[in-house]
JSON list of C-alpha atoms in Angstrom, two decimals:
[
{"chain": "N", "resi": 29, "resn": "MET", "atom": "CA", "xyz": [94.38, 110.54, 121.49]},
{"chain": "N", "resi": 30, "resn": "LEU", "atom": "CA", "xyz": [94.56, 109.48, 117.86]},
{"chain": "N", "resi": 31, "resn": "CYS", "atom": "CA", "xyz": [91.41, 108.78, 115.90]},
{"chain": "N", "resi": 32, "resn": "PRO", "atom": "CA", "xyz": [91.08, 105.00, 115.24]},
{"chain": "N", "resi": 33, "resn": "PHE", "atom": "CA", "xyz": [90.78, 105.81, 111.53]},
{"chain": "N", "resi": 34, "resn": "LEU", "atom": "CA", "xyz": [94.27, 107.29, 111.52]},
{"chain": "N", "resi": 35, "resn": "LEU", "atom": "CA", "xyz": [95.66, 104.23, 113.31]},
{"chain": "N", "resi": 36, "resn": "PHE", "atom": "CA", "xyz": [94.09, 101.43, 111.28]},
{"chain": "N", "resi": 37, "resn": "ALA", "atom": "CA", "xyz": [93.06, 102.68, 107.84]},
{"chain": "N", "resi": 38, "resn": "PRO", "atom": "CA", "xyz": [96.07, 104.36, 106.17]},
{"chain": "N", "resi": 39, "resn": "LYS", "atom": "CA", "xyz": [97.27, 101.24, 104.33]},
{"chain": "N", "resi": 40, "resn": "GLN", "atom": "CA", "xyz": [93.78, 100.30, 103.16]},
{"chain": "N", "resi": 41, "resn": "VAL", "atom": "CA", "xyz": [92.88, 103.80, 102.00]},
{"chain": "N", "resi": 42, "resn": "PHE", "atom": "CA", "xyz": [96.15, 105.44, 100.99]},
{"chain": "N", "resi": 43, "resn": "ASN", "atom": "CA", "xyz": [98.66, 102.56, 100.64]},
{"chain": "N", "resi": 44, "resn": "TYR", "atom": "CA", "xyz": [100.84, 104.55, 103.00]},
{"chain": "N", "resi": 45, "resn": "ASP", "atom": "CA", "xyz": [102.21, 103.78, 106.45]},
{"chain": "N", "resi": 46, "resn": "PHE", "atom": "CA", "xyz": [102.12, 106.96, 108.48]},
{"chain": "N", "resi": 47, "resn": "GLY", "atom": "CA", "xyz": [104.11, 105.26, 111.26]},
{"chain": "N", "resi": 48, "resn": "SER", "atom": "CA", "xyz": [101.72, 106.83, 113.75]},
{"chain": "N", "resi": 49, "resn": "ILE", "atom": "CA", "xyz": [101.38, 103.79, 116.00]},
{"chain": "N", "resi": 50, "resn": "THR", "atom": "CA", "xyz": [105.01, 103.70, 117.14]},
{"chain": "N", "resi": 51, "resn": "THR", "atom": "CA", "xyz": [106.31, 107.22, 116.46]},
{"chain": "N", "resi": 52, "resn": "GLU", "atom": "CA", "xyz": [105.05, 110.75, 115.93]},
{"chain": "N", "resi": 53, "resn": "SER", "atom": "CA", "xyz": [104.26, 111.04, 112.25]},
{"chain": "N", "resi": 54, "resn": "PRO", "atom": "CA", "xyz": [104.86, 114.43, 110.58]},
{"chain": "N", "resi": 55, "resn": "VAL", "atom": "CA", "xyz": [101.79, 113.87, 108.41]},
{"chain": "N", "resi": 56, "resn": "ILE", "atom": "CA", "xyz": [99.50, 113.04, 111.33]},
{"chain": "N", "resi": 57, "resn": "LYS", "atom": "CA", "xyz": [100.95, 115.94, 113.31]},
{"chain": "N", "resi": 58, "resn": "SER", "atom": "CA", "xyz": [100.14, 118.21, 110.35]},
{"chain": "N", "resi": 59, "resn": "VAL", "atom": "CA", "xyz": [96.61, 116.81, 110.12]},
{"chain": "N", "resi": 60, "resn": "TYR", "atom": "CA", "xyz": [95.99, 117.68, 113.74]},
{"chain": "N", "resi": 61, "resn": "GLY", "atom": "CA", "xyz": [97.53, 121.13, 113.21]},
{"chain": "N", "resi": 62, "resn": "VAL", "atom": "CA", "xyz": [95.15, 121.77, 110.31]},
{"chain": "N", "resi": 63, "resn": "LEU", "atom": "CA", "xyz": [92.18, 120.56, 112.36]},
{"chain": "N", "resi": 64, "resn": "LYS", "atom": "CA", "xyz": [93.19, 122.83, 115.23]},
{"chain": "N", "resi": 65, "resn": "GLU", "atom": "CA", "xyz": [93.41, 125.80, 112.86]},
{"chain": "N", "resi": 66, "resn": "ALA", "atom": "CA", "xyz": [90.03, 124.94, 111.32]},
{"chain": "N", "resi": 67, "resn": "GLU", "atom": "CA", "xyz": [88.51, 124.96, 114.79]},
{"chain": "N", "resi": 68, "resn": "HIS", "atom": "CA", "xyz": [90.16, 128.33, 115.53]},
{"chain": "N", "resi": 69, "resn": "ARG", "atom": "CA", "xyz": [88.84, 129.80, 112.29]},
{"chain": "N", "resi": 70, "resn": "SER", "atom": "CA", "xyz": [85.33, 128.59, 112.99]},
{"chain": "N", "resi": 71, "resn": "THR", "atom": "CA", "xyz": [85.23, 130.50, 116.29]},
{"chain": "N", "resi": 72, "resn": "PHE", "atom": "CA", "xyz": [87.13, 133.68, 115.40]},
{"chain": "N", "resi": 73, "resn": "TYR", "atom": "CA", "xyz": [85.13, 136.73, 114.34]},
{"chain": "N", "resi": 74, "resn": "ILE", "atom": "CA", "xyz": [87.56, 138.45, 112.00]},
{"chain": "N", "resi": 75, "resn": "PRO", "atom": "CA", "xyz": [89.00, 136.32, 109.14]},
{"chain": "N", "resi": 76, "resn": "TYR", "atom": "CA", "xyz": [92.51, 137.77, 109.36]},
{"chain": "N", "resi": 77, "resn": "TRP", "atom": "CA", "xyz": [93.89, 134.66, 107.58]},
{"chain": "N", "resi": 78, "resn": "ASN", "atom": "CA", "xyz": [92.49, 136.09, 104.32]},
{"chain": "N", "resi": 79, "resn": "VAL", "atom": "CA", "xyz": [94.92, 139.01, 104.51]},
{"chain": "N", "resi": 80, "resn": "PRO", "atom": "CA", "xyz": [98.13, 137.97, 102.67]},
{"chain": "N", "resi": 81, "resn": "LEU", "atom": "CA", "xyz": [100.48, 139.99, 104.89]},
{"chain": "N", "resi": 82, "resn": "LEU", "atom": "CA", "xyz": [98.99, 138.50, 108.05]},
{"chain": "N", "resi": 83, "resn": "ARG", "atom": "CA", "xyz": [99.35, 134.96, 106.65]},
{"chain": "N", "resi": 84, "resn": "ALA", "atom": "CA", "xyz": [103.06, 135.68, 106.40]},
{"chain": "N", "resi": 85, "resn": "VAL", "atom": "CA", "xyz": [103.60, 137.21, 109.86]},
{"chain": "N", "resi": 86, "resn": "VAL", "atom": "CA", "xyz": [101.13, 135.48, 112.20]},
{"chain": "N", "resi": 87, "resn": "PRO", "atom": "CA", "xyz": [102.90, 132.38, 113.59]},
{"chain": "N", "resi": 88, "resn": "ARG", "atom": "CA", "xyz": [99.81, 130.17, 113.61]},
{"chain": "N", "resi": 89, "resn": "GLN", "atom": "CA", "xyz": [99.19, 131.02, 109.93]},
{"chain": "N", "resi": 90, "resn": "ARG", "atom": "CA", "xyz": [102.77, 130.18, 109.00]},
{"chain": "N", "resi": 91, "resn": "GLN", "atom": "CA", "xyz": [102.40, 126.88, 110.85]},
{"chain": "N", "resi": 92, "resn": "PHE", "atom": "CA", "xyz": [99.12, 126.21, 109.05]},
{"chain": "N", "resi": 93, "resn": "ALA", "atom": "CA", "xyz": [100.83, 126.79, 105.69]},
{"chain": "N", "resi": 94, "resn": "ALA", "atom": "CA", "xyz": [103.67, 124.46, 106.70]},
{"chain": "N", "resi": 95, "resn": "ASP", "atom": "CA", "xyz": [101.20, 121.78, 107.82]},
{"chain": "N", "resi": 96, "resn": "MET", "atom": "CA", "xyz": [99.29, 122.05, 104.55]},
{"chain": "N", "resi": 97, "resn": "ALA", "atom": "CA", "xyz": [102.55, 121.77, 102.60]},
{"chain": "N", "resi": 98, "resn": "VAL", "atom": "CA", "xyz": [103.36, 118.45, 104.37]},
{"chain": "N", "resi": 99, "resn": "ILE", "atom": "CA", "xyz": [99.88, 117.07, 103.68]},
{"chain": "N", "resi": 100, "resn": "ASP", "atom": "CA", "xyz": [99.85, 118.30, 100.07]},
{"chain": "N", "resi": 101, "resn": "ALA", "atom": "CA", "xyz": [103.27, 116.80, 99.30]},
{"chain": "N", "resi": 102, "resn": "THR", "atom": "CA", "xyz": [102.26, 113.44, 100.77]},
{"chain": "N", "resi": 103, "resn": "LEU", "atom": "CA", "xyz": [98.95, 113.28, 98.90]},
{"chain": "N", "resi": 104, "resn": "ASP", "atom": "CA", "xyz": [100.57, 114.41, 95.64]},
{"chain": "N", "resi": 105, "resn": "ASP", "atom": "CA", "xyz": [103.16, 111.61, 95.94]},
{"chain": "N", "resi": 106, "resn": "LEU", "atom": "CA", "xyz": [100.46, 109.02, 96.63]},
{"chain": "N", "resi": 107, "resn": "ILE", "atom": "CA", "xyz": [98.36, 110.14, 93.66]},
{"chain": "N", "resi": 108, "resn": "ARG", "atom": "CA", "xyz": [101.38, 110.22, 91.35]},
{"chain": "N", "resi": 109, "resn": "ASN", "atom": "CA", "xyz": [102.35, 106.69, 92.41]},
{"chain": "N", "resi": 110, "resn": "ALA", "atom": "CA", "xyz": [98.77, 105.40, 91.95]},
{"chain": "N", "resi": 111, "resn": "ARG", "atom": "CA", "xyz": [98.55, 106.97, 88.47]},
{"chain": "N", "resi": 112, "resn": "GLU", "atom": "CA", "xyz": [101.91, 105.52, 87.42]},
{"chain": "N", "resi": 113, "resn": "THR", "atom": "CA", "xyz": [100.74, 102.02, 88.35]},
{"chain": "N", "resi": 114, "resn": "ARG", "atom": "CA", "xyz": [97.16, 102.37, 87.11]},
{"chain": "N", "resi": 115, "resn": "GLN", "atom": "CA", "xyz": [95.45, 99.17, 85.96]},
{"chain": "N", "resi": 116, "resn": "GLU", "atom": "CA", "xyz": [92.28, 100.46, 84.30]},
{"chain": "N", "resi": 117, "resn": "ASP", "atom": "CA", "xyz": [89.49, 97.93, 83.86]},
{"chain": "N", "resi": 118, "resn": "ASP", "atom": "CA", "xyz": [85.71, 97.88, 83.56]},
{"chain": "N", "resi": 119, "resn": "PHE", "atom": "CA", "xyz": [83.51, 98.07, 86.66]},
{"chain": "N", "resi": 120, "resn": "GLU", "atom": "CA", "xyz": [82.67, 94.35, 86.78]},
{"chain": "N", "resi": 121, "resn": "ALA", "atom": "CA", "xyz": [86.32, 93.33, 86.45]},
{"chain": "N", "resi": 122, "resn": "LEU", "atom": "CA", "xyz": [87.30, 95.76, 89.22]},
{"chain": "N", "resi": 123, "resn": "GLN", "atom": "CA", "xyz": [84.62, 94.32, 91.51]},
{"chain": "N", "resi": 124, "resn": "ALA", "atom": "CA", "xyz": [85.73, 90.77, 90.72]},
{"chain": "N", "resi": 125, "resn": "ARG", "atom": "CA", "xyz": [89.43, 91.57, 91.14]},
{"chain": "N", "resi": 126, "resn": "ASP", "atom": "CA", "xyz": [91.21, 89.52, 93.80]},
{"chain": "N", "resi": 127, "resn": "TYR", "atom": "CA", "xyz": [92.64, 92.37, 95.86]},
{"chain": "N", "resi": 128, "resn": "SER", "atom": "CA", "xyz": [94.70, 89.95, 97.95]},
{"chain": "N", "resi": 129, "resn": "GLN", "atom": "CA", "xyz": [96.83, 89.48, 94.81]},
{"chain": "N", "resi": 130, "resn": "VAL", "atom": "CA", "xyz": [97.17, 93.19, 94.04]},
{"chain": "N", "resi": 131, "resn": "LYS", "atom": "CA", "xyz": [100.39, 94.92, 95.13]},
{"chain": "N", "resi": 132, "resn": "ASP", "atom": "CA", "xyz": [98.45, 98.04, 96.16]},
{"chain": "N", "resi": 133, "resn": "PRO", "atom": "CA", "xyz": [94.97, 96.99, 97.40]},
{"chain": "N", "resi": 134, "resn": "SER", "atom": "CA", "xyz": [94.03, 100.47, 98.62]},
{"chain": "N", "resi": 135, "resn": "LEU", "atom": "CA", "xyz": [90.90, 102.49, 98.08]},
{"chain": "N", "resi": 136, "resn": "LEU", "atom": "CA", "xyz": [93.05, 105.03, 96.21]},
{"chain": "N", "resi": 137, "resn": "ARG", "atom": "CA", "xyz": [94.14, 102.23, 93.83]},
{"chain": "N", "resi": 138, "resn": "PHE", "atom": "CA", "xyz": [90.47, 101.32, 93.24]},
{"chain": "N", "resi": 139, "resn": "LEU", "atom": "CA", "xyz": [89.50, 104.97, 92.59]},
{"chain": "N", "resi": 140, "resn": "VAL", "atom": "CA", "xyz": [92.34, 105.53, 90.13]},
{"chain": "N", "resi": 141, "resn": "ASP", "atom": "CA", "xyz": [91.70, 102.26, 88.32]},
{"chain": "N", "resi": 142, "resn": "MET", "atom": "CA", "xyz": [87.95, 102.83, 88.15]},
{"chain": "N", "resi": 143, "resn": "ARG", "atom": "CA", "xyz": [87.95, 106.50, 87.18]},
{"chain": "N", "resi": 144, "resn": "GLY", "atom": "CA", "xyz": [90.98, 106.37, 84.90]},
{"chain": "N", "resi": 145, "resn": "GLU", "atom": "CA", "xyz": [91.67, 109.62, 83.11]},
{"chain": "N", "resi": 146, "resn": "ASP", "atom": "CA", "xyz": [88.26, 111.00, 84.14]},
{"chain": "N", "resi": 147, "resn": "ALA", "atom": "CA", "xyz": [89.54, 111.75, 87.64]},
{"chain": "N", "resi": 148, "resn": "THR", "atom": "CA", "xyz": [91.74, 114.77, 87.91]},
{"chain": "N", "resi": 149, "resn": "ASP", "atom": "CA", "xyz": [94.54, 114.97, 90.44]},
{"chain": "N", "resi": 150, "resn": "LYS", "atom": "CA", "xyz": [92.52, 117.66, 92.19]},
{"chain": "N", "resi": 151, "resn": "GLN", "atom": "CA", "xyz": [89.49, 115.38, 92.53]},
{"chain": "N", "resi": 152, "resn": "LEU", "atom": "CA", "xyz": [91.60, 112.54, 93.89]},
{"chain": "N", "resi": 153, "resn": "ARG", "atom": "CA", "xyz": [93.44, 114.92, 96.22]},
{"chain": "N", "resi": 154, "resn": "ASP", "atom": "CA", "xyz": [90.13, 116.32, 97.49]},
{"chain": "N", "resi": 155, "resn": "ASP", "atom": "CA", "xyz": [88.82, 112.78, 98.07]},
{"chain": "N", "resi": 156, "resn": "LEU", "atom": "CA", "xyz": [91.97, 111.80, 99.97]},
{"chain": "N", "resi": 157, "resn": "MET", "atom": "CA", "xyz": [92.01, 115.05, 101.94]},
{"chain": "N", "resi": 158, "resn": "THR", "atom": "CA", "xyz": [88.42, 114.46, 102.98]},
{"chain": "N", "resi": 159, "resn": "MET", "atom": "CA", "xyz": [89.29, 110.96, 104.15]},
{"chain": "N", "resi": 160, "resn": "LEU", "atom": "CA", "xyz": [92.42, 112.14, 105.94]},
{"chain": "N", "resi": 161, "resn": "ILE", "atom": "CA", "xyz": [91.02, 115.26, 107.61]},
{"chain": "N", "resi": 162, "resn": "ALA", "atom": "CA", "xyz": [87.50, 113.99, 108.22]},
{"chain": "N", "resi": 163, "resn": "GLY", "atom": "CA", "xyz": [88.55, 110.37, 108.70]},
{"chain": "N", "resi": 164, "resn": "HIS", "atom": "CA", "xyz": [86.39, 109.89, 111.72]},
{"chain": "N", "resi": 165, "resn": "GLU", "atom": "CA", "xyz": [83.36, 110.55, 109.52]},
{"chain": "N", "resi": 166, "resn": "THR", "atom": "CA", "xyz": [84.42, 108.13, 106.81]},
{"chain": "N", "resi": 167, "resn": "THR", "atom": "CA", "xyz": [85.25, 105.24, 109.09]},
{"chain": "N", "resi": 168, "resn": "ALA", "atom": "CA", "xyz": [82.24, 103.23, 107.90]},
{"chain": "N", "resi": 169, "resn": "ALA", "atom": "CA", "xyz": [83.39, 103.41, 104.28]},
{"chain": "N", "resi": 170, "resn": "VAL", "atom": "CA", "xyz": [86.91, 102.42, 105.23]},
{"chain": "N", "resi": 171, "resn": "LEU", "atom": "CA", "xyz": [85.75, 99.54, 107.41]},
{"chain": "N", "resi": 172, "resn": "THR", "atom": "CA", "xyz": [83.60, 98.32, 104.53]},
{"chain": "N", "resi": 173, "resn": "TRP", "atom": "CA", "xyz": [86.62, 98.40, 102.23]},
{"chain": "N", "resi": 174, "resn": "ALA", "atom": "CA", "xyz": [88.82, 96.71, 104.86]},
{"chain": "N", "resi": 175, "resn": "LEU", "atom": "CA", "xyz": [86.28, 93.91, 105.38]},
{"chain": "N", "resi": 176, "resn": "PHE", "atom": "CA", "xyz": [85.95, 93.50, 101.61]},
{"chain": "N", "resi": 177, "resn": "SER", "atom": "CA", "xyz": [89.75, 93.22, 101.39]},
{"chain": "N", "resi": 178, "resn": "VAL", "atom": "CA", "xyz": [89.80, 90.60, 104.17]},
{"chain": "N", "resi": 179, "resn": "ALA", "atom": "CA", "xyz": [87.02, 88.65, 102.45]},
{"chain": "N", "resi": 180, "resn": "GLN", "atom": "CA", "xyz": [89.14, 88.59, 99.27]},
{"chain": "N", "resi": 181, "resn": "ALA", "atom": "CA", "xyz": [91.91, 86.77, 101.15]},
{"chain": "N", "resi": 182, "resn": "PRO", "atom": "CA", "xyz": [90.54, 83.59, 102.78]},
{"chain": "N", "resi": 183, "resn": "ALA", "atom": "CA", "xyz": [93.83, 82.82, 104.57]},
{"chain": "N", "resi": 184, "resn": "VAL", "atom": "CA", "xyz": [93.88, 86.31, 106.12]},
{"chain": "N", "resi": 185, "resn": "GLU", "atom": "CA", "xyz": [90.21, 85.99, 107.05]},
{"chain": "N", "resi": 186, "resn": "ALA", "atom": "CA", "xyz": [90.77, 82.61, 108.74]},
{"chain": "N", "resi": 187, "resn": "LYS", "atom": "CA", "xyz": [93.80, 83.90, 110.66]},
{"chain": "N", "resi": 188, "resn": "LEU", "atom": "CA", "xyz": [91.91, 87.02, 111.78]},
{"chain": "N", "resi": 189, "resn": "LEU", "atom": "CA", "xyz": [88.88, 85.01, 112.91]},
{"chain": "N", "resi": 190, "resn": "ALA", "atom": "CA", "xyz": [91.13, 82.64, 114.86]},
{"chain": "N", "resi": 191, "resn": "GLU", "atom": "CA", "xyz": [92.82, 85.61, 116.57]},
{"chain": "N", "resi": 192, "resn": "ILE", "atom": "CA", "xyz": [89.43, 87.13, 117.42]},
{"chain": "N", "resi": 193, "resn": "ASP", "atom": "CA", "xyz": [88.19, 83.82, 118.84]},
{"chain": "N", "resi": 194, "resn": "ALA", "atom": "CA", "xyz": [91.36, 83.44, 120.92]},
{"chain": "N", "resi": 195, "resn": "ALA", "atom": "CA", "xyz": [91.15, 87.00, 122.28]},
{"chain": "N", "resi": 196, "resn": "VAL", "atom": "CA", "xyz": [87.42, 87.05, 122.97]},
{"chain": "N", "resi": 197, "resn": "GLY", "atom": "CA", "xyz": [86.62, 83.48, 123.91]},
{"chain": "N", "resi": 198, "resn": "ASP", "atom": "CA", "xyz": [83.24, 83.22, 125.67]},
{"chain": "N", "resi": 199, "resn": "ARG", "atom": "CA", "xyz": [83.26, 86.72, 127.11]},
{"chain": "N", "resi": 200, "resn": "THR", "atom": "CA", "xyz": [81.87, 89.98, 125.77]},
{"chain": "N", "resi": 201, "resn": "PRO", "atom": "CA", "xyz": [84.64, 91.97, 124.05]},
{"chain": "N", "resi": 202, "resn": "GLY", "atom": "CA", "xyz": [85.67, 95.26, 125.61]},
{"chain": "N", "resi": 203, "resn": "ALA", "atom": "CA", "xyz": [87.37, 98.38, 124.32]},
{"chain": "N", "resi": 204, "resn": "GLY", "atom": "CA", "xyz": [90.84, 96.91, 124.91]},
{"chain": "N", "resi": 205, "resn": "THR", "atom": "CA", "xyz": [90.12, 93.65, 123.10]},
{"chain": "N", "resi": 206, "resn": "ALA", "atom": "CA", "xyz": [91.13, 95.04, 119.69]},
{"chain": "N", "resi": 207, "resn": "TRP", "atom": "CA", "xyz": [94.68, 95.65, 120.95]},
{"chain": "N", "resi": 208, "resn": "GLN", "atom": "CA", "xyz": [95.00, 91.95, 121.81]},
{"chain": "N", "resi": 209, "resn": "ILE", "atom": "CA", "xyz": [94.37, 90.98, 118.18]},
{"chain": "N", "resi": 210, "resn": "LEU", "atom": "CA", "xyz": [97.53, 91.44, 116.13]},
{"chain": "N", "resi": 211, "resn": "GLY", "atom": "CA", "xyz": [95.65, 91.23, 112.82]},
{"chain": "N", "resi": 212, "resn": "LEU", "atom": "CA", "xyz": [93.66, 94.35, 113.73]},
{"chain": "N", "resi": 213, "resn": "ARG", "atom": "CA", "xyz": [96.82, 96.33, 114.47]},
{"chain": "N", "resi": 214, "resn": "ILE", "atom": "CA", "xyz": [98.48, 95.82, 111.09]}
]
């Protein structure tokens, strides 16, 4: 089962559609491969993955390297795109910005615009990797950003509230209620 973060947050955080709702995404598949390897490494007594020759011949280590290459290439592309379209401004202007009118209203866009040249590609990549790999732990931050983005767009907010009212009505919402609300699936 996919983490809700990986289903709902990619556009708001990364400005990237992983396509993971309708098809198997190579990036999401790689994320789960990396997580599986991290779990393996945390329970294995001998760190054979630190031996260069074994990294080249052990199938799971070759797969780990391939998974990391997919993730790295995707994050590098996202960072390069965000840097090329950077709109640096002071903190107050960034907070007051109407993100409903911004072509790329993602958290990555905000980080690049706010940090400017102070943020290295490595720092941004590490931030994105943390959100991608440990997304289930950063859901609160992403939901805060998503709600902020909705609040910046009154028409979107009104449409979403109407969809929620129609789906919930007078009853207590259940786990499946979110799937009935199209605005939550976009």
